[in-house]
Structure formats: C-alpha cells, structure tokens
PDB file of C-alpha atoms in Angstrom:
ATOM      1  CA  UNK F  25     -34.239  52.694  -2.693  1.00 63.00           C
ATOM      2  CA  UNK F  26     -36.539  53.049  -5.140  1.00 71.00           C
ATOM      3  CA  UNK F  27     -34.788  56.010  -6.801  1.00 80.00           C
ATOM      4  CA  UNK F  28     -31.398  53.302  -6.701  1.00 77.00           C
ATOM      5  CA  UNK F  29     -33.764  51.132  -8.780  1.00 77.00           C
ATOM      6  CA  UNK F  30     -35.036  53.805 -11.314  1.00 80.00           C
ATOM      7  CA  UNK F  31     -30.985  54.968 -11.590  1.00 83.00           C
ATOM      8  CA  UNK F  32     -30.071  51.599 -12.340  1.00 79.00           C
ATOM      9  CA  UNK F  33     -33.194  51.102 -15.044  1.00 81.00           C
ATOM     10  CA  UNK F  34     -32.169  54.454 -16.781  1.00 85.00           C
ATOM     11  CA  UNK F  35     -28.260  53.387 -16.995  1.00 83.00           C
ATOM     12  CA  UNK F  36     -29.579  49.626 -18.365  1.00 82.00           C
ATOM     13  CA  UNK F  37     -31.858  51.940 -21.066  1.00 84.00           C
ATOM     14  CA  UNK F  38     -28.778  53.988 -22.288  1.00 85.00           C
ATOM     15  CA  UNK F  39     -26.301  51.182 -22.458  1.00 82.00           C
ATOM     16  CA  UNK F  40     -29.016  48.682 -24.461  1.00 80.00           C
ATOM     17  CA  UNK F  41     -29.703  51.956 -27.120  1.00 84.00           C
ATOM     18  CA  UNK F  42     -25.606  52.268 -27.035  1.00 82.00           C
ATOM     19  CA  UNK F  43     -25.268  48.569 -27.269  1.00 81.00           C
ATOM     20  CA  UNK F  44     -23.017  47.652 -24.155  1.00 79.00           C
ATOM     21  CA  UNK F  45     -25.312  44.456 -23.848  1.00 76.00           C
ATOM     22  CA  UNK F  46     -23.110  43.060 -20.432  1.00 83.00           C
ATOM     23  CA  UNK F  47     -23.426  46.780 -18.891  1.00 81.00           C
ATOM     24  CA  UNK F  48     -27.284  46.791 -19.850  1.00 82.00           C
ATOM     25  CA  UNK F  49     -27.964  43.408 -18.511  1.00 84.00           C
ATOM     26  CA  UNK F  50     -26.332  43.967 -15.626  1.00 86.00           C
ATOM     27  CA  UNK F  51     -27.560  47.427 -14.652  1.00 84.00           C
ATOM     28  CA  UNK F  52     -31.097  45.812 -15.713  1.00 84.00           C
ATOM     29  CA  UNK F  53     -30.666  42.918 -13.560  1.00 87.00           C
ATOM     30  CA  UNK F  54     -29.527  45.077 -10.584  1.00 87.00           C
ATOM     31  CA  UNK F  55     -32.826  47.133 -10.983  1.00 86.00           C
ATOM     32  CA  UNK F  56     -35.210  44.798 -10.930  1.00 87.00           C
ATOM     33  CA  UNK F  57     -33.571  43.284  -7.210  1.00 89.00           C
ATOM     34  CA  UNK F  58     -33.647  46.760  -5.981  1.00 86.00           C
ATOM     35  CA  UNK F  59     -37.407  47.095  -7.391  1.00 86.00           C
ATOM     36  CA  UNK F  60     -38.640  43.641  -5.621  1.00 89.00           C
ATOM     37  CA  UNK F  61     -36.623  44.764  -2.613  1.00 89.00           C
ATOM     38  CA  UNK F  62     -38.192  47.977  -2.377  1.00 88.00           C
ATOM     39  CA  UNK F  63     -42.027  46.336  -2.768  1.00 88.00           C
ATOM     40  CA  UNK F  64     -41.528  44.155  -0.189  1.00 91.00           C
ATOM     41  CA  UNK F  65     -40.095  46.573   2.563  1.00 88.00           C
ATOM     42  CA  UNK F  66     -43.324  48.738   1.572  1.00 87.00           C
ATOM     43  CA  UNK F  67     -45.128  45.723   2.222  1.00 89.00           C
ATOM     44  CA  UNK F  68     -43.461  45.287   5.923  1.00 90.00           C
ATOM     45  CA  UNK F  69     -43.920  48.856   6.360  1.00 86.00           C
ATOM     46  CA  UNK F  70     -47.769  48.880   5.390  1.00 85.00           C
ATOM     47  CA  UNK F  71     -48.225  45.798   7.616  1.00 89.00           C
ATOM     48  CA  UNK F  72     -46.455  47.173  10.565  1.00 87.00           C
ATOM     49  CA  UNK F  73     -48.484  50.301  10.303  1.00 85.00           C
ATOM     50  CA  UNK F  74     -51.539  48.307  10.242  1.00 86.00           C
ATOM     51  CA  UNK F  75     -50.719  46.497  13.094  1.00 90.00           C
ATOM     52  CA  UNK F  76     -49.886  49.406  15.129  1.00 88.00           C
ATOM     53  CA  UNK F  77     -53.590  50.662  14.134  1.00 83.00           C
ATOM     54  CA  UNK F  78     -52.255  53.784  12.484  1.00 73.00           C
ATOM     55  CA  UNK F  79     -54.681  53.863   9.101  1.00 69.00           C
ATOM     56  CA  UNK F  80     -52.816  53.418   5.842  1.00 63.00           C
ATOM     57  CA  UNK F  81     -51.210  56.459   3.593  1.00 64.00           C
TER      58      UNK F  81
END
C-alpha cells in the first residue's frame, strides 16, 4: 500500500512540473489517503503484535 501511495506521489510530481494541475491534485490527494491509510494499519498491526506478546520489528 505504501508503494500505491509513493506511485500516486510520483504521478502528482510529474503532472504539477507538466502543469496538469486537476491530474496533480488529484493523484496528490489520492496519495496522501493511501499514506494515512497505510500508518494506521501499521499502527493496528504493531498493536496486535504487542498484544499477542511477540516484541516489536
């Protein structure tokens, strides 16, 4: 998911520098949601491992 969100950051990069400003804010905007989506299942994960007593990564 994470590489989704870094895919989606590099498209936004090349369409600001060509100037497609609707492609770039929307390949921007779909980044960031796959970015805080991403943190927060590593969160669950981390917390699930935790509780299961395995020690963190």
């Amino acid at each position: 998911m994470l590489g989704w969100a870094l895919t989606f950051l590099v498209i936004a990069l090349i369409a600001a520098a060509l100037g497609f400003g609707g492609i770039a804010g929307t390949a921007a905007g779909i980044a960031k949601i796959l970015f805080v989506v991403f943190i927060v299942l590593f969160i669950i994960a981390m917390i699930a491992r935790a509780v299961k007593g395995k020690p963190p990564l």
